[in-house]
Amino acid sequence: KGRNGAKPLAICLGDVERLYRYCHVNVPEELLRDLLPGPVTLVLERSEELNKDLNPFTSLVGVRIPDHPFMRDLARACPGPLALTSANISSQGSTLTVLEFQDLWPQLSLVVDGGPIGDIQSPECRLGSTVVDLSVSGKFSIIRPGCALAPTVEILKKKYGLEPESS
């Protein structure tokens, strides 16, 4: 992928309930359920339960629960979280089907086609997930705008009264 090794990997889980095992959650469960499953990556303080070799340079971890039945079933079938990254060359647009990243196939041990992960006609789907840091109580910061920025910010500000963290 040509990915920067210092860039942290997110984890993929099948259900909100499993998030509590790997993260210290400081927001209401209803907030988690308003955003997940969906095209959002939440960044939270990692718990001691998470493998220490995953992103050892940070106390935070990004968590995705995709709104994709195959990915959620796969995550549920695994005893621990799945390390997650996009299937594309780093800094290129997100791929939505397995054929779109076939140039990477020779470097992969396994490719499983679980179907498209978004509307292949929608440019927004290629922006990747909206990444939001919720590790500071009462605040949020957008790390990557992604494809769900407006609805995510609206939920965080209007429904839960969280304030954008000043940089």
Coordinates of N, CA, C and O in Angstrom, one line a residue:
K1 N 0.8 -1.2 0.0 CA 0.0 0.0 0.0 C 0.8 1.3 0.0 O 0.4 2.3 -0.3
G2 N 2.1 1.2 0.4 CA 2.9 2.4 0.6 C 2.5 3.2 1.8 O 2.7 4.4 1.8
R3 N 1.9 2.6 2.7 CA 1.3 3.2 3.9 C 2.4 3.6 4.9 O 3.3 2.9 5.2
N4 N 2.3 4.8 5.5 CA 3.3 5.3 6.5 C 3.1 4.4 7.7 O 2.0 4.2 8.3
G5 N 4.2 3.7 8.1 CA 4.2 2.8 9.3 C 3.9 3.5 10.6 O 3.5 2.8 11.5
A6 N 4.0 4.8 10.7 CA 3.7 5.5 11.9 C 2.2 5.8 12.0 O 1.7 6.3 13.0
K7 N 1.5 5.6 10.9 CA 0.0 5.9 10.9 C -0.7 4.7 11.5 O -0.6 3.6 11.1
P8 N -1.5 5.0 12.6 CA -2.1 3.9 13.3 C -3.2 3.1 12.5 O -3.8 3.7 11.6
L9 N -3.3 1.9 12.8 CA -4.3 1.0 12.2 C -5.6 1.1 13.1 O -5.4 1.1 14.3
A10 N -6.7 1.1 12.5 CA -8.0 1.1 13.2 C -8.3 -0.4 13.5 O -7.7 -1.3 12.9
I11 N -9.3 -0.6 14.3 CA -9.8 -2.0 14.5 C -11.2 -2.0 14.1 O -12.0 -1.0 14.1
C12 N -11.6 -3.2 13.6 CA -13.0 -3.5 13.1 C -13.7 -4.4 14.1 O -13.1 -5.5 14.4
L13 N -14.9 -4.1 14.5 CA -15.7 -4.9 15.4 C -17.1 -5.1 14.8 O -17.5 -4.4 13.9
G14 N -17.7 -6.2 15.2 CA -19.0 -6.5 14.7 C -20.2 -5.8 15.4 O -21.3 -5.6 14.8
D15 N -20.0 -5.4 16.6 CA -21.1 -4.9 17.4 C -20.6 -3.8 18.4 O -19.5 -3.9 18.9
V16 N -21.5 -2.9 18.8 CA -21.1 -1.8 19.7 C -20.7 -2.4 21.1 O -19.8 -1.9 21.7
E17 N -21.4 -3.5 21.5 CA -21.1 -4.1 22.8 C -19.6 -4.5 22.9 O -19.0 -4.4 24.0
R18 N -19.0 -4.9 21.9 CA -17.6 -5.4 21.9 C -16.6 -4.2 22.1 O -15.5 -4.4 22.5
L19 N -17.1 -3.0 21.8 CA -16.2 -1.8 21.8 C -15.7 -1.6 23.3 O -14.6 -1.2 23.5
Y20 N -16.5 -1.9 24.3 CA -16.2 -1.7 25.7 C -15.0 -2.5 26.1 O -14.3 -2.2 27.1
R21 N -14.8 -3.6 25.4 CA -13.7 -4.5 25.8 C -12.3 -3.9 25.4 O -11.3 -4.1 26.1
Y22 N -12.3 -3.2 24.3 CA -11.0 -2.7 23.8 C -10.8 -1.2 23.9 O -9.7 -0.7 23.6
C23 N -11.8 -0.5 24.5 CA -11.7 1.0 24.6 C -12.3 1.5 25.9 O -13.1 0.8 26.5
H24 N -11.7 2.6 26.4 CA -12.3 3.3 27.6 C -13.3 4.3 27.0 O -12.9 5.2 26.3
V25 N -14.6 4.0 27.1 CA -15.7 4.8 26.5 C -16.1 5.9 27.5 O -16.5 5.6 28.6
N26 N -16.1 7.1 27.0 CA -16.5 8.2 27.9 C -17.7 9.0 27.3 O -17.8 10.2 27.5
V27 N -18.4 8.3 26.4 CA -19.6 9.0 25.8 C -20.8 8.0 26.1 O -20.6 6.8 26.3
P28 N -22.0 8.5 26.0 CA -23.2 7.6 26.2 C -23.3 6.5 25.1 O -22.9 6.8 24.0
E29 N -23.8 5.4 25.5 CA -23.9 4.3 24.6 C -24.9 4.7 23.4 O -24.7 4.3 22.3
E30 N -25.8 5.5 23.7 CA -26.8 6.0 22.7 C -26.0 6.7 21.6 O -26.3 6.6 20.4
L31 N -25.0 7.5 21.9 CA -24.2 8.2 20.9 C -23.4 7.2 20.0 O -23.4 7.4 18.8
L32 N -22.9 6.2 20.7 CA -22.2 5.1 19.9 C -23.2 4.5 18.9 O -22.9 4.3 17.7
R33 N -24.4 4.2 19.3 CA -25.4 3.6 18.5 C -26.0 4.6 17.4 O -26.5 4.1 16.4
D34 N -25.9 5.9 17.7 CA -26.3 6.8 16.7 C -25.3 6.9 15.5 O -25.7 7.2 14.4
L35 N -24.0 6.6 15.8 CA -23.0 6.6 14.7 C -22.6 5.3 14.2 O -22.0 5.2 13.1
L36 N -22.8 4.2 15.0 CA -22.3 2.9 14.6 C -23.5 1.9 14.6 O -24.3 2.0 15.5
P37 N -23.5 1.0 13.7 CA -22.6 0.8 12.5 C -22.8 1.9 11.5 O -23.9 2.5 11.4
G38 N -21.8 2.3 10.8 CA -21.8 3.3 9.8 C -20.5 3.7 9.3 O -19.5 3.1 9.7
P39 N -20.4 4.8 8.5 CA -19.2 5.2 7.9 C -18.4 6.1 8.8 O -17.9 7.2 8.3
V40 N -18.2 5.8 10.0 CA -17.5 6.6 11.0 C -16.5 5.8 11.8 O -16.8 4.6 12.1
T41 N -15.3 6.3 12.0 CA -14.3 5.7 12.8 C -14.2 6.6 14.1 O -14.0 7.8 14.0
L42 N -14.5 6.0 15.2 CA -14.4 6.7 16.5 C -13.0 6.4 17.1 O -12.6 5.3 17.2
V43 N -12.4 7.5 17.6 CA -11.0 7.4 18.2 C -11.3 7.6 19.7 O -11.8 8.6 20.1
L44 N -10.8 6.5 20.5 CA -11.0 6.5 21.9 C -9.8 6.0 22.6 O -8.8 5.5 21.9
E45 N -9.7 6.2 23.9 CA -8.6 5.7 24.7 C -8.6 4.1 24.6 O -9.7 3.5 24.8
R46 N -7.5 3.5 24.3 CA -7.5 2.1 24.2 C -7.4 1.5 25.6 O -6.9 2.1 26.5
S47 N -8.0 0.2 25.7 CA -7.9 -0.5 27.0 C -6.7 -1.4 27.0 O -6.1 -1.6 26.0
E48 N -6.4 -1.9 28.2 CA -5.3 -2.8 28.4 C -5.6 -4.1 27.6 O -4.6 -4.9 27.4
E49 N -6.8 -4.4 27.3 CA -7.2 -5.6 26.6 C -6.7 -5.7 25.1 O -6.5 -6.8 24.6
L50 N -6.5 -4.5 24.6 CA -6.0 -4.5 23.2 C -4.6 -4.9 23.1 O -3.7 -4.5 23.9
N51 N -4.2 -5.7 22.1 CA -2.9 -6.2 21.9 C -1.9 -5.0 21.9 O -2.1 -4.0 21.1
K52 N -0.9 -5.1 22.7 CA 0.0 -3.9 22.9 C 0.9 -3.7 21.6 O 1.5 -2.6 21.5
D53 N 1.0 -4.7 20.8 CA 1.8 -4.5 19.5 C 1.0 -3.7 18.5 O 1.6 -3.3 17.5
L54 N -0.3 -3.5 18.6 CA -1.0 -2.7 17.7 C -0.9 -1.3 18.1 O -1.3 -0.9 19.1
N55 N -0.3 -0.5 17.2 CA -0.1 0.9 17.4 C 0.5 1.2 18.8 O 0.0 2.0 19.6
P56 N 1.7 0.7 19.1 CA 2.3 0.8 20.4 C 2.7 2.3 20.7 O 3.0 2.6 21.9
F57 N 2.7 3.2 19.7 CA 3.1 4.5 19.9 C 2.0 5.5 20.3 O 2.2 6.7 20.4
T58 N 0.8 5.0 20.6 CA -0.3 5.8 20.9 C -1.2 5.1 22.0 O -1.4 3.9 21.9
S59 N -1.8 6.0 22.8 CA -2.8 5.4 23.8 C -4.2 5.4 23.2 O -5.1 5.0 23.9
L60 N -4.4 5.8 22.0 CA -5.7 5.9 21.3 C -5.8 4.7 20.3 O -4.9 4.2 19.8
V61 N -7.1 4.5 20.0 CA -7.4 3.5 18.9 C -8.6 3.9 18.2 O -9.6 4.4 18.8
G62 N -8.6 3.8 16.8 CA -9.8 4.0 16.0 C -10.6 2.8 15.9 O -10.0 1.7 15.7
V63 N -11.9 2.9 16.0 CA -12.8 1.8 16.0 C -13.8 2.0 14.9 O -14.5 3.0 14.9
R64 N -14.0 1.0 14.0 CA -15.0 1.0 13.0 C -16.0 -0.2 13.2 O -15.5 -1.3 13.6
I65 N -17.2 0.0 13.0 CA -18.2 -1.0 12.9 C -19.0 -0.7 11.6 O -19.9 0.2 11.6
P66 N -18.5 -1.3 10.5 CA -19.1 -0.9 9.2 C -20.5 -1.4 9.1 O -20.9 -2.3 9.7
D67 N -21.2 -0.6 8.3 CA -22.6 -1.0 8.0 C -22.6 -1.9 6.8 O -23.2 -1.5 5.7
H68 N -22.0 -3.0 6.9 CA -21.8 -4.0 5.8 C -22.0 -5.3 6.4 O -21.2 -5.7 7.3
P69 N -23.0 -6.1 6.1 CA -23.3 -7.4 6.7 C -22.1 -8.3 6.7 O -21.8 -9.0 7.7
F70 N -21.4 -8.5 5.6 CA -20.3 -9.4 5.5 C -19.2 -9.0 6.5 O -18.7 -9.9 7.2
M71 N -18.8 -7.8 6.5 CA -17.8 -7.3 7.4 C -18.1 -7.5 8.9 O -17.3 -7.9 9.7
R72 N -19.4 -7.2 9.2 CA -19.8 -7.4 10.6 C -19.9 -8.9 11.0 O -19.4 -9.2 12.1
D73 N -20.3 -9.7 10.1 CA -20.3 -11.2 10.3 C -18.9 -11.7 10.5 O -18.6 -12.5 11.4
L74 N -18.0 -11.2 9.7 CA -16.6 -11.6 9.8 C -16.0 -11.2 11.1 O -15.4 -12.0 11.8
A75 N -16.3 -10.0 11.5 CA -15.7 -9.5 12.8 C -16.3 -10.2 13.9 O -15.6 -10.5 14.9
R76 N -17.6 -10.6 13.9 CA -18.2 -11.4 14.9 C -17.6 -12.8 15.0 O -17.6 -13.3 16.1
A77 N -17.2 -13.3 13.9 CA -16.7 -14.7 13.9 C -15.3 -14.8 14.5 O -14.8 -15.9 14.8
C78 N -14.6 -13.6 14.6 CA -13.2 -13.6 15.1 C -13.2 -13.4 16.6 O -14.0 -12.6 17.1
P79 N -12.3 -14.0 17.4 CA -12.3 -13.9 18.8 C -11.8 -12.5 19.3 O -12.2 -12.0 20.4
G80 N -11.1 -11.8 18.4 CA -10.6 -10.5 18.8 C -10.9 -9.5 17.7 O -11.5 -9.9 16.7
P81 N -10.4 -8.3 17.8 CA -10.7 -7.3 16.8 C -9.9 -7.6 15.5 O -8.8 -8.2 15.6
L82 N -10.4 -7.1 14.4 CA -9.6 -7.2 13.2 C -8.9 -5.9 13.0 O -9.5 -4.8 13.2
A83 N -7.6 -6.0 12.6 CA -6.9 -4.7 12.2 C -7.4 -4.3 10.9 O -7.8 -5.1 10.0
L84 N -7.6 -3.0 10.7 CA -8.4 -2.5 9.6 C -7.6 -1.4 8.8 O -7.1 -0.5 9.5
T85 N -7.5 -1.6 7.5 CA -7.0 -0.5 6.7 C -7.8 -0.6 5.4 O -8.5 -1.6 5.1
S86 N -7.7 0.5 4.6 CA -8.4 0.4 3.3 C -7.7 -0.4 2.3 O -6.5 -0.6 2.4
A87 N -8.4 -0.9 1.3 CA -7.8 -1.7 0.2 C -7.5 -0.8 -1.0 O -8.2 -0.8 -2.0
N88 N -6.4 0.0 -0.8 CA -6.0 0.8 -1.9 C -4.5 1.2 -1.6 O -4.0 1.0 -0.5
I89 N -3.9 1.8 -2.6 CA -2.6 2.4 -2.4 C -2.8 3.7 -1.6 O -3.7 4.4 -1.8
S90 N -1.9 3.8 -0.6 CA -2.1 4.9 0.4 C -2.2 6.3 -0.4 O -1.5 6.5 -1.4
S91 N -3.1 7.1 0.1 CA -3.4 8.4 -0.5 C -4.3 8.4 -1.7 O -4.6 9.5 -2.2
Q92 N -4.6 7.2 -2.3 CA -5.5 7.2 -3.4 C -6.9 7.0 -2.9 O -7.2 6.7 -1.7
G93 N -7.9 7.2 -3.7 CA -9.3 7.1 -3.4 C -9.7 5.7 -2.9 O -9.0 4.7 -3.3
S94 N -10.6 5.7 -2.0 CA -11.1 4.4 -1.4 C -11.7 3.5 -2.5 O -12.4 4.0 -3.4
T95 N -11.4 2.2 -2.5 CA -12.0 1.3 -3.4 C -13.3 0.7 -2.8 O -13.4 0.6 -1.5
L96 N -14.2 0.4 -3.6 CA -15.5 -0.1 -3.1 C -15.8 -1.5 -3.5 O -16.8 -2.1 -3.0
T97 N -15.0 -2.1 -4.5 CA -15.2 -3.5 -4.9 C -13.8 -4.1 -5.0 O -12.8 -3.4 -5.1
V98 N -13.8 -5.4 -5.0 CA -12.5 -6.1 -5.0 C -11.8 -5.9 -6.3 O -10.5 -5.9 -6.3
L99 N -12.5 -5.8 -7.4 CA -11.8 -5.5 -8.7 C -11.1 -4.2 -8.7 O -10.1 -4.1 -9.5
E100 N -11.5 -3.3 -8.0 CA -10.9 -1.9 -8.0 C -9.5 -2.0 -7.3 O -8.7 -1.0 -7.5
F101 N -9.2 -3.0 -6.6 CA -7.8 -3.0 -6.0 C -7.0 -4.3 -6.5 O -6.1 -4.8 -5.8
Q102 N -7.4 -4.8 -7.7 CA -6.7 -6.0 -8.1 C -5.2 -5.8 -8.4 O -4.5 -6.8 -8.4
D103 N -4.7 -4.6 -8.5 CA -3.3 -4.4 -8.6 C -2.6 -4.8 -7.3 O -1.4 -5.1 -7.4
L104 N -3.3 -4.8 -6.2 CA -2.7 -5.3 -4.9 C -2.8 -6.8 -4.7 O -2.1 -7.3 -3.8
W105 N -3.6 -7.5 -5.5 CA -3.8 -8.9 -5.2 C -2.6 -9.7 -5.1 O -2.5 -10.6 -4.2
P106 N -1.6 -9.5 -6.0 CA -0.4 -10.3 -5.9 C 0.4 -10.2 -4.6 O 1.1 -11.1 -4.2
Q107 N 0.1 -9.1 -3.9 CA 0.8 -8.9 -2.6 C 0.0 -9.4 -1.4 O 0.4 -9.3 -0.2
L108 N -1.2 -10.0 -1.7 CA -2.1 -10.4 -0.6 C -2.2 -11.9 -0.5 O -2.1 -12.6 -1.5
S109 N -2.4 -12.4 0.7 CA -2.6 -13.9 0.9 C -4.0 -14.3 0.5 O -4.2 -15.5 0.2
L110 N -4.9 -13.5 0.7 CA -6.3 -13.8 0.5 C -7.1 -12.6 0.1 O -7.0 -11.5 0.7
V111 N -8.0 -12.8 -0.8 CA -9.0 -11.8 -1.2 C -10.4 -12.4 -1.1 O -10.6 -13.5 -1.7
V112 N -11.3 -11.8 -0.3 CA -12.7 -12.4 -0.2 C -13.6 -11.3 -0.7 O -13.5 -10.1 -0.3
D113 N -14.5 -11.7 -1.6 CA -15.4 -10.7 -2.2 C -16.7 -10.8 -1.4 O -17.5 -11.7 -1.6
G114 N -16.9 -9.8 -0.5 CA -18.2 -9.7 0.3 C -19.2 -8.8 -0.3 O -20.1 -8.4 0.3
G115 N -18.9 -8.4 -1.6 CA -19.8 -7.4 -2.2 C -19.3 -6.0 -2.1 O -18.4 -5.7 -1.3
P116 N -19.9 -5.1 -2.8 CA -19.5 -3.6 -2.7 C -19.7 -3.1 -1.3 O -20.7 -3.5 -0.6
I117 N -18.8 -2.2 -0.9 CA -19.0 -1.6 0.4 C -19.6 -0.2 0.4 O -19.6 0.5 1.4
G118 N -20.1 0.2 -0.7 CA -20.8 1.5 -0.8 C -21.4 1.6 -2.2 O -21.3 0.7 -3.1
D119 N -22.0 2.7 -2.4 CA -22.6 3.0 -3.7 C -21.5 3.4 -4.7 O -20.9 4.5 -4.5
I120 N -21.2 2.5 -5.6 CA -20.0 2.7 -6.5 C -20.2 4.0 -7.4 O -19.3 4.5 -8.0
Q121 N -21.5 4.5 -7.5 CA -21.7 5.7 -8.3 C -21.5 7.0 -7.5 O -21.6 8.0 -8.1
S122 N -21.3 6.8 -6.2 CA -21.3 8.0 -5.3 C -19.9 8.4 -5.0 O -19.1 7.7 -4.4
P123 N -19.5 9.6 -5.5 CA -18.1 10.1 -5.1 C -17.8 10.2 -3.6 O -16.7 10.0 -3.2
E124 N -18.9 10.5 -2.8 CA -18.7 10.6 -1.4 C -18.3 9.3 -0.8 O -17.5 9.3 0.2
C125 N -18.7 8.2 -1.3 CA -18.4 6.9 -0.8 C -16.9 6.6 -0.9 O -16.3 5.8 -0.2
R126 N -16.2 7.3 -1.7 CA -14.7 7.1 -1.9 C -13.9 8.0 -1.0 O -12.7 8.0 -1.0
L127 N -14.6 8.8 -0.2 CA -13.8 9.7 0.8 C -13.4 8.9 2.0 O -12.6 9.5 2.8
G128 N -13.8 7.7 2.2 CA -13.4 7.0 3.4 C -14.3 7.4 4.6 O -15.2 8.3 4.4
S129 N -14.1 6.7 5.7 CA -15.0 7.0 6.9 C -14.6 8.4 7.5 O -13.5 8.9 7.3
T130 N -15.6 9.0 8.1 CA -15.3 10.2 8.9 C -14.6 9.7 10.2 O -15.2 8.9 10.9
V131 N -13.5 10.3 10.5 CA -12.7 9.9 11.7 C -12.9 11.0 12.7 O -12.5 12.2 12.5
V132 N -13.4 10.7 13.9 CA -13.7 11.6 14.9 C -13.1 11.2 16.3 O -13.3 10.0 16.7
D133 N -12.3 12.0 16.9 CA -11.6 11.8 18.2 C -12.6 12.1 19.3 O -13.0 13.3 19.4
L134 N -13.0 11.1 20.1 CA -13.9 11.4 21.2 C -13.2 11.1 22.5 O -13.8 10.9 23.6
S135 N -11.8 11.1 22.5 CA -11.1 10.7 23.7 C -11.1 11.8 24.8 O -10.8 11.4 26.0
V136 N -11.4 13.0 24.5 CA -11.5 14.1 25.5 C -13.0 14.3 25.9 O -13.8 14.6 25.0
S137 N -13.3 14.1 27.2 CA -14.7 14.2 27.6 C -15.3 15.5 27.2 O -14.7 16.6 27.4
G138 N -16.5 15.5 26.7 CA -17.3 16.7 26.3 C -16.8 17.4 25.1 O -17.4 18.4 24.7
K139 N -15.8 16.8 24.4 CA -15.3 17.4 23.2 C -15.2 16.4 22.1 O -15.2 15.2 22.3
F140 N -15.0 16.9 20.8 CA -14.7 16.1 19.7 C -13.8 16.8 18.8 O -13.7 18.0 18.8
S141 N -13.0 16.1 18.0 CA -12.2 16.7 16.9 C -12.3 15.8 15.7 O -12.2 14.6 15.8
I142 N -12.4 16.4 14.6 CA -12.5 15.7 13.3 C -11.0 15.5 12.8 O -10.3 16.5 12.6
I143 N -10.6 14.2 12.7 CA -9.3 13.9 12.2 C -9.3 13.8 10.7 O -8.4 14.2 10.0
R144 N -10.4 13.3 10.1 CA -10.6 13.2 8.7 C -12.1 13.4 8.4 O -12.9 12.8 8.9
P145 N -12.4 14.4 7.5 CA -13.8 14.7 7.2 C -14.6 13.5 6.7 O -15.7 13.2 7.1
G146 N -14.0 12.8 5.7 CA -14.7 11.6 5.2 C -16.0 11.8 4.6 O -16.4 12.9 4.3
C147 N -16.8 10.7 4.5 CA -18.1 10.7 3.8 C -19.3 11.1 4.6 O -20.4 11.2 4.1
A148 N -19.1 11.2 6.0 CA -20.3 11.4 6.8 C -20.1 12.6 7.8 O -20.6 12.6 8.9
L149 N -19.3 13.6 7.3 CA -19.0 14.7 8.2 C -20.2 15.5 8.7 O -20.4 15.6 9.9
A150 N -21.1 15.9 7.8 CA -22.2 16.8 8.3 C -23.1 16.0 9.3 O -23.4 16.6 10.4
P151 N -23.6 14.8 9.0 CA -24.5 14.2 9.9 C -23.8 13.8 11.3 O -24.4 13.9 12.3
T152 N -22.5 13.5 11.2 CA -21.7 13.2 12.4 C -21.6 14.4 13.3 O -21.9 14.3 14.5
V153 N -21.2 15.5 12.8 CA -21.1 16.8 13.5 C -22.4 17.2 14.1 O -22.5 17.6 15.3
E154 N -23.5 17.1 13.3 CA -24.8 17.4 13.8 C -25.2 16.6 15.0 O -25.7 17.1 16.0
I155 N -25.0 15.3 14.9 CA -25.3 14.4 16.1 C -24.5 14.8 17.3 O -25.0 15.0 18.4
L156 N -23.2 15.0 17.1 CA -22.3 15.3 18.3 C -22.6 16.6 18.9 O -22.7 16.7 20.1
K157 N -22.9 17.7 18.1 CA -23.2 19.0 18.6 C -24.6 19.2 19.1 O -24.8 19.6 20.3
K158 N -25.5 18.9 18.3 CA -26.9 19.2 18.6 C -27.6 18.2 19.5 O -28.3 18.5 20.5
K159 N -27.3 16.9 19.3 CA -28.0 15.9 20.2 C -27.2 15.7 21.5 O -27.9 15.4 22.5
Y160 N -25.9 15.8 21.5 CA -25.1 15.4 22.7 C -24.4 16.6 23.3 O -23.7 16.5 24.3
G161 N -24.4 17.8 22.6 CA -23.8 19.0 23.2 C -22.3 19.0 23.3 O -21.7 19.7 24.1
L162 N -21.7 18.1 22.5 CA -20.2 18.1 22.5 C -19.7 19.3 21.7 O -20.3 19.8 20.8
E163 N -18.6 19.8 22.2 CA -17.9 21.0 21.6 C -16.8 20.6 20.7 O -16.0 19.7 21.1
P164 N -16.6 21.3 19.6 CA -15.4 21.0 18.8 C -14.1 21.4 19.6 O -14.1 22.4 20.3
E165 N -13.1 20.5 19.6 CA -11.9 20.8 20.4 C -11.1 21.8 19.5 O -10.9 21.6 18.3
S166 N -10.6 22.8 20.2 CA -9.8 23.8 19.5 C -8.4 23.3 19.3 O -7.9 22.7 20.2
S167 N -7.8 23.6 18.1 CA -6.5 23.0 17.8 C -5.4 23.8 18.5 O -5.4 24.9 18.7

